Amino acid sequence: MKTPIQFFFDFSSPYGYFAAMSIDELAKRYDRQVDWHPILLGVIFKTTESKSLVDFPLKGPYSRHDMVRTARLHQIDFKIPTVFPISTHQAARAMLWLQQQCGSAVAKQFAKKIYQAFFVDNINISESDAVLKIVTQCGLDSQEVASGMAQPDIKDQLKADNDAAIAKGIFGAPVIIADGEPFWGFDRFYQIEAMLKNGEI
Amino acid sequence: MKTPIQFFFDFSSPYGYFAAMSIDELAKRYDRQVDWHPILLGVIFKTTESKSLVDFPLKGPYSRHDMVRTARLHQIDFKIPTVFPISTHQAARAMLWLQQQCGSAVAKQFAKKIYQAFFVDNINISESDAVLKIVTQCGLDSQEVASGMAQPDIKDQLKADNDAAIAKGIFGAPVIIADGEPFWGFDRFYQIEAMLKNGEI
């Protein structure tokens, strides 16, 4: 059994969304599984002395243009949400709880629906009500998830996962780690593919 | 005659070097010329509230790894220089003077040699002596270039070019503008190619 690929993402990242839409398919072509790890860029940026792309002068407007153009080129349905970027700890906590209680397949389905709600349907998924609506759309019990995602051990796990990501050198998202090799950004997918294909890079 | 592609680069940028090694070839496949514009990222970063990739915590070590890996994957000869990043105004001034006095072909040949001196031969091209040595290697008169690159109008032009780049929204390097469409980074070459091929993006 080959080592699973590690996929670190923030629900507020457009390039994380693009990656989420294709990472499992890419991995499958090379007989790999993918472990999904929601992280919080807002927290990580405090350590890395950075901020969201769109908050830098000049880089901000360009990045918005690049996101739309990249989505169009890759035929991914995408609109920049009205409220953007946002805090995503509610969605991340729900995801962690679903991974533990319902397994990775259910959690991934939820994650993709969260991304689509935010980047296609312009729903502000920073609020727990919006997150729980998507839980219901996934055929899950929203009361159970509401209670689960509020548990202190889930909050602690998200914090620990974030600290572990920083300790691994993760400073942005999406980051994909394959066989110990880190790749930052949707635009490195061609390099990930080259590595999975050739066994080295 | 199709509109020339505009190529903005800093001699201290590895991704600018990768771009410089292939931009003319890419453009030629689609019947385009390339106008080369040396800019100074150090100056631009003051406006864009940014700094060199390698100066950000965590992003720094990753970027160094990514530069080496990307060069290897694209089969470009590359080593991270001992002194890096550096100030490149001497090389940029020499380039501007060569463009005016000797034409773009000579200036591009010089630019590629500067890049190779820095990123292959580990020569600190921030110093004018190193720049002039490369001028000589290009078969040009180093005394004439030394005097030319020190002229006030060349200094003023570099400043004006930098200001114009910022006014165009340029916040990093390399930036390629094709038919008004800006692309930042060597990793956007596949998008530039898609646009040149299809006439739109």
Tab-separated table of C-alpha atoms in Angstrom:
chain	number	residue	atom	x	y	z
A	1	MET	CA	0.000	0.000	0.000
A	2	LYS	CA	1.455	3.338	-1.031
A	3	THR	CA	1.673	6.197	1.477
A	4	PRO	CA	-1.363	8.526	1.428
A	5	ILE	CA	-0.892	12.068	0.164
A	6	GLN	CA	-1.409	14.770	2.815
A	7	PHE	CA	-3.625	17.666	1.711
A	8	PHE	CA	-3.704	20.831	3.869
A	9	PHE	CA	-6.317	23.430	3.001
A	10	ASP	CA	-8.311	26.366	4.321
A	11	PHE	CA	-11.970	26.670	3.346
A	12	SER	CA	-11.411	30.362	2.547
A	13	SER	CA	-8.733	29.712	-0.091
A	14	PRO	CA	-9.797	29.727	-3.775
A	15	TYR	CA	-6.691	27.784	-4.761
A	16	GLY	CA	-7.526	25.328	-1.962
A	17	TYR	CA	-10.953	24.932	-3.549
A	18	PHE	CA	-9.433	24.297	-6.982
A	19	ALA	CA	-7.102	21.736	-5.410
A	20	ALA	CA	-9.944	20.067	-3.488
A	21	MET	CA	-11.872	19.571	-6.712
A	22	SER	CA	-9.079	17.523	-8.295
A	23	ILE	CA	-6.652	16.156	-5.681
A	24	ASP	CA	-8.425	12.814	-5.145
A	25	GLU	CA	-8.712	12.187	-8.879
A	26	LEU	CA	-5.024	13.029	-9.404
A	27	ALA	CA	-3.994	10.748	-6.519
A	28	LYS	CA	-6.199	7.890	-7.748
A	29	ARG	CA	-4.427	7.830	-11.115
A	30	TYR	CA	-1.270	6.884	-9.194
A	31	ASP	CA	-2.942	4.510	-6.753
A	32	ARG	CA	-2.832	6.910	-3.811
A	33	GLN	CA	-5.276	7.900	-1.118
A	34	VAL	CA	-5.532	11.474	0.179
A	35	ASP	CA	-5.779	12.528	3.834
A	36	TRP	CA	-7.521	15.904	4.082
A	37	HIS	CA	-6.449	18.368	6.793
A	38	PRO	CA	-8.406	21.590	7.330
A	39	ILE	CA	-6.132	24.350	8.684
A	40	LEU	CA	-6.634	28.008	9.580
A	41	LEU	CA	-4.543	30.380	7.508
A	42	GLY	CA	-5.475	33.330	9.704
A	43	VAL	CA	-3.683	31.662	12.618
A	44	ILE	CA	-0.744	30.499	10.509
A	45	PHE	CA	-0.187	33.980	9.026
A	46	LYS	CA	0.568	35.266	12.537
A	47	THR	CA	3.591	32.962	12.646
A	48	THR	CA	4.624	33.549	9.053
A	49	GLU	CA	4.333	37.356	9.177
A	50	SER	CA	1.973	37.240	6.232
A	51	LYS	CA	-1.627	37.927	5.295
A	52	SER	CA	-4.144	36.959	2.643
A	53	LEU	CA	-3.026	37.516	-0.951
A	54	VAL	CA	-5.939	39.868	-1.529
A	55	ASP	CA	-4.878	42.106	1.364
A	56	PHE	CA	-1.561	43.123	-0.243
A	57	PRO	CA	-1.573	46.354	-2.298
A	58	LEU	CA	-1.467	45.656	-6.077
A	59	LYS	CA	-1.141	41.899	-5.461
A	60	GLY	CA	-4.747	41.967	-4.197
A	61	PRO	CA	-6.455	43.076	-7.434
A	62	TYR	CA	-4.149	40.855	-9.530
A	63	SER	CA	-4.899	37.828	-7.359
A	64	ARG	CA	-8.642	38.286	-7.725
A	65	HIS	CA	-8.160	38.423	-11.491
A	66	ASP	CA	-5.907	35.353	-11.411
A	67	MET	CA	-8.400	33.329	-9.358
A	68	VAL	CA	-11.210	33.954	-11.839
A	69	ARG	CA	-8.963	33.329	-14.856
A	70	THR	CA	-7.480	30.144	-13.392
A	71	ALA	CA	-10.948	28.772	-12.573
A	72	ARG	CA	-12.124	29.540	-16.121
A	73	LEU	CA	-9.080	27.886	-17.673
A	74	HIS	CA	-9.556	24.753	-15.559
A	75	GLN	CA	-13.338	24.799	-16.114
A	76	ILE	CA	-14.135	25.085	-12.419
A	77	ASP	CA	-17.342	26.859	-11.440
A	78	PHE	CA	-16.203	29.877	-9.371
A	79	LYS	CA	-17.169	33.358	-8.217
A	80	ILE	CA	-15.309	35.495	-5.683
A	81	PRO	CA	-17.662	35.621	-2.674
A	82	THR	CA	-19.041	38.964	-1.535
A	83	VAL	CA	-17.526	38.498	1.939
A	84	PHE	CA	-13.969	37.262	1.370
A	85	PRO	CA	-11.668	36.143	2.916
A	86	ILE	CA	-13.493	34.765	5.959
A	87	SER	CA	-12.791	32.862	9.151
A	88	THR	CA	-13.323	29.133	8.664
A	89	HIS	CA	-12.902	27.560	12.087
A	90	GLN	CA	-16.579	26.470	12.274
A	91	ALA	CA	-16.347	24.514	9.020
A	92	ALA	CA	-12.956	23.103	10.004
A	93	ARG	CA	-14.288	21.886	13.371
A	94	ALA	CA	-17.295	20.256	11.696
A	95	MET	CA	-14.929	18.546	9.255
A	96	LEU	CA	-12.725	17.162	12.057
A	97	TRP	CA	-15.769	15.819	13.893
A	98	LEU	CA	-17.126	14.208	10.706
A	99	GLN	CA	-13.750	12.599	9.986
A	100	GLN	CA	-13.800	11.024	13.451
A	101	GLN	CA	-17.461	10.006	13.538
A	102	CYS	CA	-18.418	9.302	9.933
A	103	GLY	CA	-15.112	8.578	8.179
A	104	SER	CA	-13.124	10.339	5.505
A	105	ALA	CA	-15.497	9.812	2.573
A	106	VAL	CA	-18.371	11.607	4.318
A	107	ALA	CA	-16.032	14.348	5.542
A	108	LYS	CA	-14.671	14.930	2.018
A	109	GLN	CA	-18.172	15.127	0.573
A	110	PHE	CA	-18.984	17.731	3.237
A	111	ALA	CA	-15.775	19.669	2.515
A	112	LYS	CA	-16.515	19.872	-1.201
A	113	LYS	CA	-20.045	21.083	-0.479
A	114	ILE	CA	-18.681	23.750	1.880
A	115	TYR	CA	-16.268	24.930	-0.803
A	116	GLN	CA	-19.019	25.026	-3.423
A	117	ALA	CA	-21.390	26.858	-1.098
A	118	PHE	CA	-18.728	29.539	-0.582
A	119	PHE	CA	-17.188	29.813	-4.050
A	120	VAL	CA	-20.169	28.997	-6.258
A	121	ASP	CA	-23.277	29.975	-4.259
A	122	ASN	CA	-21.743	32.949	-2.400
A	123	ILE	CA	-22.825	31.624	1.021
A	124	ASN	CA	-20.835	32.994	3.955
A	125	ILE	CA	-19.735	29.709	5.526
A	126	SER	CA	-17.978	31.452	8.436
A	127	GLU	CA	-21.243	31.199	10.367
A	128	SER	CA	-22.199	27.927	12.042
A	129	ASP	CA	-25.782	28.152	10.774
A	130	ALA	CA	-24.544	28.051	7.178
A	131	VAL	CA	-22.219	25.159	7.995
A	132	LEU	CA	-25.062	23.196	9.597
A	133	LYS	CA	-27.335	23.789	6.612
A	134	ILE	CA	-24.730	22.052	4.462
A	135	VAL	CA	-24.490	19.263	7.023
A	136	THR	CA	-28.236	18.706	6.498
A	137	GLN	CA	-27.794	18.780	2.708
A	138	CYS	CA	-25.266	15.969	3.126
A	139	GLY	CA	-28.002	13.880	4.784
A	140	LEU	CA	-26.390	14.201	8.208
A	141	ASP	CA	-27.931	15.110	11.556
A	142	SER	CA	-27.248	18.812	12.068
A	143	GLN	CA	-28.025	18.756	15.804
A	144	GLU	CA	-25.521	15.981	16.335
A	145	VAL	CA	-22.852	17.801	14.309
A	146	ALA	CA	-23.633	21.111	16.059
A	147	SER	CA	-22.970	19.471	19.376
A	148	GLY	CA	-19.915	17.593	18.091
A	149	MET	CA	-18.169	20.590	16.553
A	150	ALA	CA	-18.582	22.572	19.783
A	151	GLN	CA	-16.814	19.942	21.890
A	152	PRO	CA	-13.597	21.163	23.583
A	153	ASP	CA	-11.595	18.199	22.257
A	154	ILE	CA	-12.494	19.136	18.665
A	155	LYS	CA	-11.447	22.737	19.282
A	156	ASP	CA	-8.215	21.482	20.856
A	157	GLN	CA	-7.585	19.159	17.927
A	158	LEU	CA	-7.939	21.966	15.384
A	159	LYS	CA	-5.467	24.017	17.379
A	160	ALA	CA	-3.068	21.066	17.643
A	161	ASP	CA	-3.424	20.309	13.906
A	162	ASN	CA	-2.610	23.928	13.091
A	163	ASP	CA	0.443	23.889	15.354
A	164	ALA	CA	1.554	20.610	13.751
A	165	ALA	CA	1.148	22.130	10.281
A	166	ILE	CA	3.326	25.106	11.256
A	167	ALA	CA	5.870	22.694	12.727
A	168	LYS	CA	5.962	20.927	9.339
A	169	GLY	CA	6.790	24.294	7.727
A	170	ILE	CA	3.334	24.937	6.292
A	171	PHE	CA	2.891	28.693	5.728
A	172	GLY	CA	0.034	28.796	3.221
A	173	ALA	CA	-2.612	26.714	1.531
A	174	PRO	CA	-3.153	24.510	-0.256
A	175	VAL	CA	-0.087	22.475	0.656
A	176	ILE	CA	0.251	18.902	-0.551
A	177	ILE	CA	2.868	16.612	0.977
A	178	ALA	CA	3.653	13.479	-1.007
A	179	ASP	CA	6.304	11.105	0.361
A	180	GLY	CA	7.703	13.919	2.503
A	181	GLU	CA	7.929	16.345	-0.436
A	182	PRO	CA	5.917	19.569	0.120
A	183	PHE	CA	4.166	21.433	-2.698
A	184	TRP	CA	2.494	24.805	-2.160
A	185	GLY	CA	-0.272	25.924	-4.470
A	186	PHE	CA	-2.654	24.599	-7.080
A	187	ASP	CA	-0.074	25.667	-9.659
A	188	ARG	CA	2.304	22.966	-8.437
A	189	PHE	CA	-0.071	20.134	-9.397
A	190	TYR	CA	1.953	19.443	-12.550
A	191	GLN	CA	4.992	18.906	-10.311
A	192	ILE	CA	3.049	16.615	-7.958
A	193	GLU	CA	1.938	14.622	-10.986
A	194	ALA	CA	5.526	14.411	-12.288
A	195	MET	CA	6.633	13.086	-8.899
A	196	LEU	CA	3.832	10.524	-8.565
A	197	LYS	CA	4.532	9.368	-12.114
A	198	ASN	CA	8.319	9.110	-11.840
A	199	GLY	CA	8.635	8.236	-8.160
A	200	GLU	CA	11.000	11.152	-7.659
A	201	ILE	CA	11.390	14.816	-8.512
B	1	MET	CA	2.334	42.644	-36.891
B	2	LYS	CA	1.161	41.301	-33.546
B	3	THR	CA	1.695	43.317	-30.360
B	4	PRO	CA	4.952	42.518	-28.539
B	5	ILE	CA	4.758	40.765	-25.180
B	6	GLN	CA	6.007	42.844	-22.234
B	7	PHE	CA	8.398	41.011	-19.882
B	8	PHE	CA	9.196	42.596	-16.498
B	9	PHE	CA	11.958	40.991	-14.470
B	10	ASP	CA	14.493	41.558	-11.702
B	11	PHE	CA	17.989	40.089	-12.087
B	12	SER	CA	17.786	38.793	-8.507
B	13	SER	CA	14.674	36.654	-9.109
B	14	PRO	CA	15.163	32.921	-9.782
B	15	TYR	CA	11.714	32.668	-11.357
B	16	GLY	CA	12.631	35.691	-13.483
B	17	TYR	CA	15.719	33.766	-14.615
B	18	PHE	CA	13.628	30.694	-15.493
B	19	ALA	CA	11.246	32.949	-17.423
B	20	ALA	CA	14.108	34.736	-19.201
B	21	MET	CA	15.473	31.413	-20.443
B	22	SER	CA	12.217	30.559	-22.256
B	23	ILE	CA	10.053	33.646	-22.860
B	24	ASP	CA	11.442	34.483	-26.325
B	25	GLU	CA	11.088	30.892	-27.499
B	26	LEU	CA	7.507	30.714	-26.213
B	27	ALA	CA	6.623	34.027	-27.880
B	28	LYS	CA	8.243	33.017	-31.181
B	29	ARG	CA	5.996	29.969	-31.443
B	30	TYR	CA	3.063	32.387	-31.620
B	31	ASP	CA	4.757	34.950	-33.856
B	32	ARG	CA	5.408	37.452	-31.071
B	33	GLN	CA	8.320	39.625	-30.102
B	34	VAL	CA	9.236	40.261	-26.439
B	35	ASP	CA	10.155	43.644	-24.940
B	36	TRP	CA	12.342	43.122	-21.861
B	37	HIS	CA	12.012	45.509	-18.901
B	38	PRO	CA	14.419	45.256	-15.960
B	39	ILE	CA	12.760	46.422	-12.734
B	40	LEU	CA	13.861	46.654	-9.106
B	41	LEU	CA	11.791	44.509	-6.760
B	42	GLY	CA	13.409	46.056	-3.702
B	43	VAL	CA	11.878	49.418	-4.645
B	44	ILE	CA	8.531	47.910	-5.649
B	45	PHE	CA	8.215	45.967	-2.369
B	46	LYS	CA	8.169	49.300	-0.492
B	47	THR	CA	4.920	50.176	-2.289
B	48	THR	CA	3.438	46.682	-2.078
B	49	GLU	CA	4.236	46.161	1.633
B	50	SER	CA	6.087	42.995	0.750
B	51	LYS	CA	9.573	41.514	0.751
B	52	SER	CA	11.517	38.752	-0.950
B	53	LEU	CA	9.955	35.281	-0.746
B	54	VAL	CA	13.018	33.976	1.033
B	55	ASP	CA	12.699	36.578	3.791
B	56	PHE	CA	9.344	35.274	5.066
B	57	PRO	CA	9.453	32.736	7.927
B	58	LEU	CA	8.695	29.165	6.733
B	59	LYS	CA	7.991	30.409	3.190
B	60	GLY	CA	11.719	31.178	2.886
B	61	PRO	CA	13.057	27.616	3.260
B	62	TYR	CA	10.197	26.225	1.139
B	63	SER	CA	10.868	28.736	-1.637
B	64	ARG	CA	14.544	27.834	-1.792
B	65	HIS	CA	13.524	24.172	-2.118
B	66	ASP	CA	10.928	25.031	-4.777
B	67	MET	CA	13.412	27.054	-6.844
B	68	VAL	CA	15.884	24.178	-7.003
B	69	ARG	CA	13.149	21.606	-7.705
B	70	THR	CA	11.504	23.741	-10.395
B	71	ALA	CA	14.849	24.324	-12.142
B	72	ARG	CA	15.570	20.587	-12.064
B	73	LEU	CA	12.143	19.707	-13.445
B	74	HIS	CA	12.525	22.219	-16.281
B	75	GLN	CA	16.150	21.176	-16.878
B	76	ILE	CA	17.530	24.646	-16.203
B	77	ASP	CA	21.045	24.916	-14.804
B	78	PHE	CA	20.636	26.588	-11.388
B	79	LYS	CA	22.205	27.046	-7.962
B	80	ILE	CA	21.023	29.399	-5.240
B	81	PRO	CA	23.798	32.029	-5.039
B	82	THR	CA	25.760	32.430	-1.810
B	83	VAL	CA	24.727	36.086	-1.537
B	84	PHE	CA	20.993	36.191	-2.294
B	85	PRO	CA	18.839	38.183	-2.822
B	86	ILE	CA	20.899	41.149	-4.015
B	87	SER	CA	20.446	44.670	-5.333
B	88	THR	CA	20.412	44.726	-9.128
B	89	HIS	CA	20.321	48.382	-10.123
B	90	GLN	CA	23.802	48.267	-11.711
B	91	ALA	CA	22.836	45.417	-14.045
B	92	ALA	CA	19.477	47.052	-14.784
B	93	ARG	CA	21.130	50.371	-15.705
B	94	ALA	CA	23.617	48.605	-17.975
B	95	MET	CA	20.712	46.794	-19.642
B	96	LEU	CA	18.802	50.038	-20.275
B	97	TRP	CA	21.866	51.672	-21.792
B	98	LEU	CA	22.526	48.631	-24.011
B	99	GLN	CA	18.913	48.627	-25.180
B	100	GLN	CA	19.276	52.267	-26.258
B	101	GLN	CA	22.740	52.046	-27.785
B	102	CYS	CA	23.048	48.498	-29.117
B	103	GLY	CA	19.452	47.320	-29.578
B	104	SER	CA	17.338	44.692	-27.925
B	105	ALA	CA	19.158	41.590	-29.231
B	106	VAL	CA	22.467	42.650	-27.657
B	107	ALA	CA	20.700	43.708	-24.448
B	108	LYS	CA	18.914	40.328	-24.162
B	109	GLN	CA	22.147	38.429	-24.704
B	110	PHE	CA	23.692	40.521	-21.901
B	111	ALA	CA	20.680	39.919	-19.623
B	112	LYS	CA	20.879	36.148	-20.062
B	113	LYS	CA	24.599	36.208	-19.306
B	114	ILE	CA	23.970	38.269	-16.163
B	115	TYR	CA	21.349	35.764	-15.025
B	116	GLN	CA	23.656	32.826	-15.714
B	117	ALA	CA	26.578	34.496	-13.944
B	118	PHE	CA	24.392	34.918	-10.850
B	119	PHE	CA	22.388	31.673	-10.847
B	120	VAL	CA	24.891	29.262	-12.401
B	121	ASP	CA	28.343	30.655	-11.634
B	122	ASN	CA	27.507	32.203	-8.234
B	123	ILE	CA	28.903	35.621	-9.198
B	124	ASN	CA	27.568	38.522	-7.138
B	125	ILE	CA	26.295	40.734	-9.964
B	126	SER	CA	25.238	43.522	-7.581
B	127	GLU	CA	28.704	45.028	-8.054
B	128	SER	CA	29.462	47.071	-11.161
B	129	ASP	CA	32.829	45.334	-11.666
B	130	ALA	CA	31.044	41.995	-12.077
B	131	VAL	CA	28.521	43.562	-14.444
B	132	LEU	CA	31.294	45.076	-16.564
B	133	LYS	CA	33.156	41.777	-16.745
B	134	ILE	CA	30.057	40.291	-18.363
B	135	VAL	CA	29.838	43.269	-20.683
B	136	THR	CA	33.346	42.375	-21.869
B	137	GLN	CA	32.364	38.702	-22.262
B	138	CYS	CA	29.600	39.890	-24.591
B	139	GLY	CA	32.251	41.494	-26.789
B	140	LEU	CA	31.241	45.018	-25.768
B	141	ASP	CA	33.358	47.937	-24.632
B	142	SER	CA	33.239	47.926	-20.827
B	143	GLN	CA	34.546	51.490	-20.474
B	144	GLU	CA	31.809	52.788	-22.745
B	145	VAL	CA	29.137	50.847	-20.839
B	146	ALA	CA	30.575	51.938	-17.467
B	147	SER	CA	30.229	55.536	-18.504
B	148	GLY	CA	26.792	54.950	-20.064
B	149	MET	CA	25.240	53.198	-17.099
B	150	ALA	CA	26.381	55.985	-14.770
B	151	GLN	CA	24.615	58.699	-16.772
B	152	PRO	CA	21.891	60.575	-14.883
B	153	ASP	CA	19.340	59.998	-17.655
B	154	ILE	CA	19.815	56.220	-17.377
B	155	LYS	CA	19.338	56.389	-13.603
B	156	ASP	CA	16.243	58.518	-14.141
B	157	GLN	CA	14.893	56.126	-16.731
B	158	LEU	CA	15.211	53.134	-14.400
B	159	LYS	CA	13.357	55.076	-11.735
B	160	ALA	CA	10.662	56.123	-14.221
B	161	ASP	CA	10.362	52.537	-15.537
B	162	ASN	CA	9.907	51.263	-11.991
B	163	ASP	CA	7.250	53.883	-11.270
B	164	ALA	CA	5.498	52.983	-14.526
B	165	ALA	CA	5.574	49.291	-13.592
B	166	ILE	CA	3.968	50.044	-10.222
B	167	ALA	CA	1.372	52.206	-12.005
B	168	LYS	CA	0.555	49.182	-14.193
B	169	GLY	CA	-0.073	47.170	-10.990
B	170	ILE	CA	3.194	45.213	-11.084
B	171	PHE	CA	4.016	44.010	-7.563
B	172	GLY	CA	6.457	41.159	-8.230
B	173	ALA	CA	8.536	39.507	-10.893
B	174	PRO	CA	8.505	38.047	-13.399
B	175	VAL	CA	5.377	39.668	-14.804
B	176	ILE	CA	4.411	39.099	-18.412
B	177	ILE	CA	1.783	41.303	-20.050
B	178	ALA	CA	0.313	39.975	-23.278
B	179	ASP	CA	-2.382	42.047	-25.024
B	180	GLY	CA	-3.052	43.859	-21.735
B	181	GLU	CA	-3.431	40.627	-19.761
B	182	PRO	CA	-0.951	40.383	-16.826
B	183	PHE	CA	0.576	37.097	-15.654
B	184	TRP	CA	2.742	36.870	-12.542
B	185	GLY	CA	5.241	34.065	-12.181
B	186	PHE	CA	7.020	31.433	-14.211
B	187	ASP	CA	4.239	29.057	-13.134
B	188	ARG	CA	1.741	31.007	-15.254
B	189	PHE	CA	3.569	30.210	-18.516
B	190	TYR	CA	1.015	27.505	-19.339
B	191	GLN	CA	-1.700	30.178	-19.086
B	192	ILE	CA	0.271	32.593	-21.295
B	193	GLU	CA	0.646	29.814	-23.838
B	194	ALA	CA	-3.093	29.041	-23.679
B	195	MET	CA	-3.847	32.708	-24.345
B	196	LEU	CA	-1.381	33.080	-27.209
B	197	LYS	CA	-2.746	29.878	-28.755
B	198	ASN	CA	-6.453	30.683	-28.388
B	199	GLY	CA	-6.314	34.465	-28.687
B	200	GLU	CA	-8.167	34.784	-25.381
B	201	ILE	CA	-8.201	33.390	-21.871
